[in-house]
Amino acid sequence: MNARLDDAAARRAYYDRIAVHSLKPLWEVLAALVPPLPVTEAVPALWRWRDVKPFVAESGSLITAREAERRVLILENPGLPGQSTTTSTMYAGLQLILPGEVAPAHRHTQSALRFVVDGEGAYTAVDGERVTMSPGDFIITPMWTWHDHGNPGDRPVVWLDGLDIAVVRMLGAQFRENHGHESQPVSRPEGDAAARYGSGMLPVDYAPRNGVTPVFCYPYRTSRAALATMADGPRHRCHGIKMRYVNPATGGAPIATIGAFLQWLPKGFAGAPYRCTDGTVFTVVEGAARVELDDRSFDVGPKDTFVIPSWHRHRLHAREDTVLFSFSDRPIQQALHLWREHEGE
Ligand code: 1HN
């Protein structure tokens, strides 16, 4: 029996018959599979510090860091419910560690970054070296490195975690191990990695490892001073003054899968419209700014976190001198020659 070529009922019946053989007609989904422009379910979203801070603090009375393993509130994109992700590829969360607590040592194939948001005096230990955290410090935990956190200080500390969870999930490459000891043994003094690899020199026989930077802490004091020095110079019409964190041994991103940036918007800066294919998580370090998207805008201040999904046109306006930290999957897209950006309307 030949179906009429335009018989919708015959097509539906055919789809039902082939479905039991795990077959699907491409022609019904082709346009959605290969859209003319990026399509993502992720939506622009904002987590104001004043709104989330009480909930972060409250989590401290509900569960210990030990019991939770990591006491974190996921900044879940409202357009991706249930997926524990903030952009289509990047996870962000706010982690709380109270005085006296330890978050036990483990390692996994997901790479992580920390950006210290509130409080100081906690440490994170990476491969045998501890680093004491202060607000604005950018710290990385490369994939498959042992890491644990502790707070020997007298104040709660909160940082933003960024991980490539959805990327590793998509690739089916998730592995994890517990260390067995709550805190990994300390084998190197604090500052060791910075001294060995972070002073514009490298040990003469150093060979880069896994595309991962040997320097794992980028103190805010240093990063901010770099931006401040450049603040009087030429500015990018969209970004103001924007720096990317680098692996000093390669000039590439500090983590193979995650790019991280710090930018300075001078007071009164009115950025030109911009879009790029890497959906990006931003945190305000200092200042006050307005983020204008096509169909919504928000005013942001210190410790607020917001997300701009892929290919969403936006402009940045600075009401005060403003410093923004951000991270995205840009190194992945660039390695695959997929990354695109567009300046202007
Ligand atoms: C993790 O290991 C940390 O080590 C934070 O602090 C957040 C989210 C998902 C999976 C592992 C950490 C995490 C995580």
XYZ file of C-alpha atoms and ligand atoms in Angstrom:
359
model
C 0.000 0.000 0.000
C 1.416 3.351 -1.053
C 0.700 6.292 1.235
C -0.165 9.533 -0.548
C 2.964 11.629 -0.459
C 1.313 14.317 1.665
C -0.789 12.083 3.903
C -0.102 13.266 7.469
C -1.995 10.387 9.058
C 0.001 7.863 7.043
C 3.222 9.514 8.160
C 2.197 9.418 11.823
C 1.281 5.749 11.529
C 4.649 5.101 9.909
C 6.456 6.977 12.701
C 4.658 4.790 15.232
C 5.670 1.612 13.411
C 9.333 2.570 13.118
C 9.485 3.897 16.707
C 9.325 0.359 18.089
C 12.545 -0.300 16.179
C 14.182 2.780 17.734
C 14.012 4.679 14.460
C 13.030 8.336 14.109
C 12.517 10.510 11.019
C 15.222 13.157 10.800
C 13.093 15.386 8.608
C 10.741 16.119 11.514
C 13.557 17.473 13.719
C 16.219 18.644 11.288
C 15.509 22.358 11.633
C 15.638 22.143 15.440
C 18.771 19.976 15.436
C 20.667 22.336 13.163
C 19.312 25.825 13.853
C 20.620 28.865 11.997
C 21.752 30.458 15.264
C 22.632 29.052 18.697
C 19.620 27.828 20.656
C 19.905 27.053 24.350
C 17.318 26.324 26.962
C 19.423 28.230 29.505
C 17.990 31.647 30.338
C 19.594 34.802 31.718
C 19.352 34.708 35.502
C 20.504 36.646 38.533
C 21.188 35.512 42.109
C 21.413 38.582 44.328
C 23.696 38.153 47.298
C 21.177 39.828 49.598
C 18.560 37.237 48.582
C 20.720 34.120 48.693
C 22.977 34.969 51.642
C 20.346 34.101 54.292
C 19.737 30.712 52.656
C 23.427 29.983 52.409
C 23.811 30.875 56.097
C 20.783 28.747 57.018
C 22.286 25.694 55.317
C 24.974 25.875 58.003
C 22.453 24.977 60.689
C 20.868 22.148 58.673
C 23.850 20.049 57.683
C 27.565 19.903 58.468
C 30.239 20.136 55.780
C 31.318 16.615 56.766
C 27.842 15.167 56.301
C 27.144 17.100 53.103
C 30.670 16.375 51.818
C 30.311 19.775 50.138
C 27.720 22.181 51.548
C 26.716 24.006 48.397
C 23.630 25.690 47.005
C 23.600 25.077 43.249
C 22.809 28.150 41.152
C 20.560 26.143 38.875
C 19.524 27.786 35.644
C 15.714 28.210 35.743
C 15.588 27.158 32.086
C 17.331 23.851 32.861
C 15.371 22.545 35.856
C 16.681 19.392 37.486
C 19.951 19.489 35.544
C 22.142 20.992 38.295
C 23.758 23.333 35.827
C 24.021 27.079 35.330
C 24.847 27.248 31.632
C 24.442 24.344 29.241
C 27.988 23.256 30.190
C 29.049 25.025 33.383
C 27.931 24.444 36.942
C 28.059 27.195 39.568
C 27.287 26.963 43.277
C 27.856 28.821 46.529
C 29.791 26.777 49.078
C 29.736 27.520 52.811
C 32.354 26.363 55.282
C 31.990 27.276 58.945
C 34.786 27.827 61.483
C 36.268 24.504 62.555
C 34.809 22.532 59.656
C 36.524 20.255 57.166
C 35.170 19.230 53.743
C 36.774 15.819 53.213
C 39.389 15.013 50.577
C 38.321 13.521 47.272
C 39.168 13.748 43.603
C 37.189 13.542 40.405
C 37.536 14.017 36.675
C 35.508 17.209 36.803
C 37.692 20.313 37.075
C 36.775 23.019 39.552
C 37.451 26.653 40.225
C 36.754 28.644 43.378
C 36.205 32.359 43.485
C 36.118 33.622 47.048
C 32.990 35.679 47.681
C 32.646 36.316 51.407
C 34.850 35.900 54.471
C 38.438 34.788 54.736
C 40.659 32.386 56.592
C 39.487 29.107 55.098
C 41.901 27.060 53.049
C 41.654 24.707 50.152
C 44.283 22.017 49.729
C 45.313 20.951 46.237
C 47.808 18.140 45.738
C 49.417 18.513 49.126
C 49.526 22.308 49.297
C 47.113 24.516 51.200
C 46.183 28.027 50.169
C 44.461 30.455 52.514
C 41.510 32.161 50.885
C 40.670 35.869 50.741
C 37.820 37.561 48.878
C 38.425 37.761 45.133
C 41.052 35.025 45.079
C 40.715 32.669 42.116
C 41.779 29.121 42.918
C 41.658 26.046 40.751
C 41.347 22.354 41.438
C 42.558 20.568 38.308
C 40.841 17.359 37.312
C 41.832 14.267 39.277
C 43.734 16.190 41.961
C 43.038 15.480 45.620
C 41.310 18.410 47.261
C 39.804 19.199 50.616
C 38.782 22.390 52.348
C 38.944 23.557 55.931
C 38.200 26.620 57.977
C 40.586 27.137 60.899
C 39.456 30.773 61.129
C 36.683 32.305 63.174
C 34.288 33.396 60.405
C 32.124 31.572 57.877
C 33.579 31.601 54.367
C 31.583 31.417 51.146
C 32.977 30.919 47.680
C 31.616 30.412 44.202
C 32.393 26.986 42.775
C 32.588 26.558 39.000
C 32.785 23.071 37.516
C 32.577 21.487 34.071
C 30.012 18.948 35.345
C 27.735 18.925 32.297
C 30.689 18.590 29.907
C 32.116 15.576 31.700
C 28.590 14.124 31.996
C 27.987 14.584 28.269
C 31.250 12.805 27.542
C 30.456 9.969 29.941
C 33.844 10.423 31.597
C 32.845 10.818 35.255
C 35.116 9.148 37.829
C 35.613 9.952 41.493
C 37.468 8.619 44.519
C 37.479 9.415 48.193
C 40.903 9.952 49.696
C 40.186 7.993 52.834
C 41.578 10.677 55.108
C 39.491 13.732 55.897
C 42.373 16.049 55.106
C 45.095 15.021 52.698
C 48.625 15.179 54.103
C 50.323 18.519 53.618
C 53.504 17.887 51.630
C 54.451 21.387 50.503
C 54.448 24.742 52.322
C 51.916 27.395 51.391
C 53.219 29.468 48.482
C 55.355 26.665 47.060
C 53.595 26.444 43.672
C 53.541 30.234 43.294
C 57.285 30.411 43.976
C 58.173 27.552 41.646
C 55.919 28.398 38.732
C 54.413 31.831 39.262
C 57.280 34.306 39.218
C 57.804 34.552 35.461
C 60.157 31.583 35.559
C 59.759 27.820 35.400
C 62.002 24.992 36.545
C 64.234 24.325 33.527
C 62.934 20.793 33.036
C 59.256 21.653 33.592
C 56.840 20.006 31.150
C 53.193 21.178 31.123
C 50.836 18.549 32.457
C 47.341 17.863 31.054
C 46.904 21.456 29.950
C 46.608 22.340 33.621
C 48.372 25.276 35.227
C 50.965 24.482 37.881
C 49.927 27.686 39.660
C 46.634 27.087 41.396
C 45.942 30.363 43.207
C 45.611 33.775 41.584
C 45.353 36.221 44.495
C 42.920 39.105 44.042
C 45.554 41.551 45.241
C 47.659 40.775 42.169
C 44.830 40.490 39.634
C 43.192 43.704 40.762
C 46.469 45.604 40.687
C 46.936 44.532 37.062
C 43.502 45.859 36.121
C 43.975 49.072 38.082
C 47.274 49.747 36.320
C 45.551 49.388 32.962
C 42.480 51.381 33.932
C 43.722 54.625 32.369
C 44.693 52.977 29.102
C 42.694 51.942 26.048
C 39.405 50.162 26.658
C 37.528 47.581 24.687
C 34.192 49.049 23.582
C 32.258 46.067 24.924
C 34.375 44.769 27.803
C 36.177 47.774 29.262
C 39.449 46.267 30.438
C 39.226 42.498 30.427
C 41.974 40.035 31.289
C 41.942 36.281 31.087
C 43.590 34.089 33.684
C 46.358 32.002 32.109
C 48.499 28.980 32.698
C 51.899 30.706 32.951
C 53.566 27.699 31.349
C 51.488 27.775 28.158
C 49.608 31.062 27.902
C 46.451 28.965 27.577
C 43.528 28.713 29.971
C 44.349 27.567 33.507
C 41.960 24.619 33.092
C 41.531 22.842 29.752
C 37.757 23.064 29.943
C 37.142 26.372 31.729
C 38.165 29.912 30.852
C 38.139 32.574 33.559
C 38.273 36.334 33.272
C 38.496 39.478 35.383
C 37.369 42.819 34.021
C 37.263 46.447 35.023
C 34.488 48.765 33.935
C 35.327 52.372 34.782
C 32.533 54.409 36.346
C 30.235 55.665 33.587
C 31.366 53.013 31.088
C 28.588 52.206 28.601
C 29.539 49.042 26.766
C 28.631 48.308 23.158
C 26.357 45.287 22.555
C 28.138 41.952 22.626
C 27.420 38.281 22.230
C 29.504 35.140 22.168
C 28.868 31.424 21.998
C 30.152 30.664 25.481
C 27.371 30.991 28.024
C 29.042 32.808 30.911
C 28.676 32.993 34.687
C 29.587 36.393 36.172
C 30.161 37.504 39.743
C 30.459 41.121 40.780
C 33.513 41.707 42.919
C 33.241 45.467 43.378
C 31.060 48.309 42.192
C 27.619 48.613 40.665
C 26.582 47.883 37.102
C 23.565 47.412 34.889
C 23.343 44.426 32.575
C 21.050 45.060 29.608
C 19.764 42.149 27.591
C 17.219 42.321 24.762
C 14.251 41.407 26.922
C 15.403 42.072 30.474
C 17.904 44.080 32.451
C 19.242 43.881 35.933
C 21.202 46.034 38.320
C 23.984 44.179 40.040
C 26.262 44.847 42.983
C 28.986 43.124 44.972
C 28.707 39.335 45.393
C 25.754 39.066 42.993
C 26.058 36.263 40.434
C 24.403 36.297 37.025
C 24.466 34.194 33.902
C 24.336 35.201 30.253
C 23.609 32.198 28.034
C 25.183 31.595 24.648
C 24.556 34.192 21.949
C 22.455 36.474 24.177
C 23.159 40.066 23.185
C 23.989 42.208 26.208
C 25.544 45.503 27.234
C 27.363 46.387 30.427
C 26.948 49.805 32.046
C 29.011 50.780 35.076
C 27.444 53.043 37.689
C 30.626 52.823 39.754
C 34.100 51.494 39.059
C 33.197 47.840 38.698
C 35.149 44.589 38.752
C 33.553 41.440 37.301
C 34.828 37.883 37.510
C 33.489 35.430 34.938
C 33.967 31.900 33.656
C 32.777 29.799 30.728
C 33.572 26.852 28.454
C 35.459 29.087 26.004
C 38.669 26.965 25.902
C 36.636 23.944 24.787
C 34.948 25.887 22.023
C 38.231 27.432 20.914
C 40.013 24.076 20.853
C 37.252 22.818 18.573
C 37.264 26.021 16.468
C 33.614 26.588 17.368
C 33.871 29.796 19.363
C 32.306 32.908 17.851
C 31.662 36.400 19.091
C 29.910 39.434 17.680
C 30.327 43.073 18.644
C 27.602 45.596 18.026
C 23.888 45.140 17.209
C 33.084 19.425 44.503
O 33.999 18.451 44.618
C 33.271 20.633 45.157
O 35.381 20.041 45.983
C 32.333 21.630 45.018
O 34.449 21.787 46.772
C 31.217 21.467 44.226
C 29.906 20.087 42.781
C 29.698 18.922 42.147
C 30.608 17.887 42.254
C 31.743 18.033 43.009
C 34.458 20.825 46.029
C 31.018 20.259 43.577
C 31.951 19.225 43.691
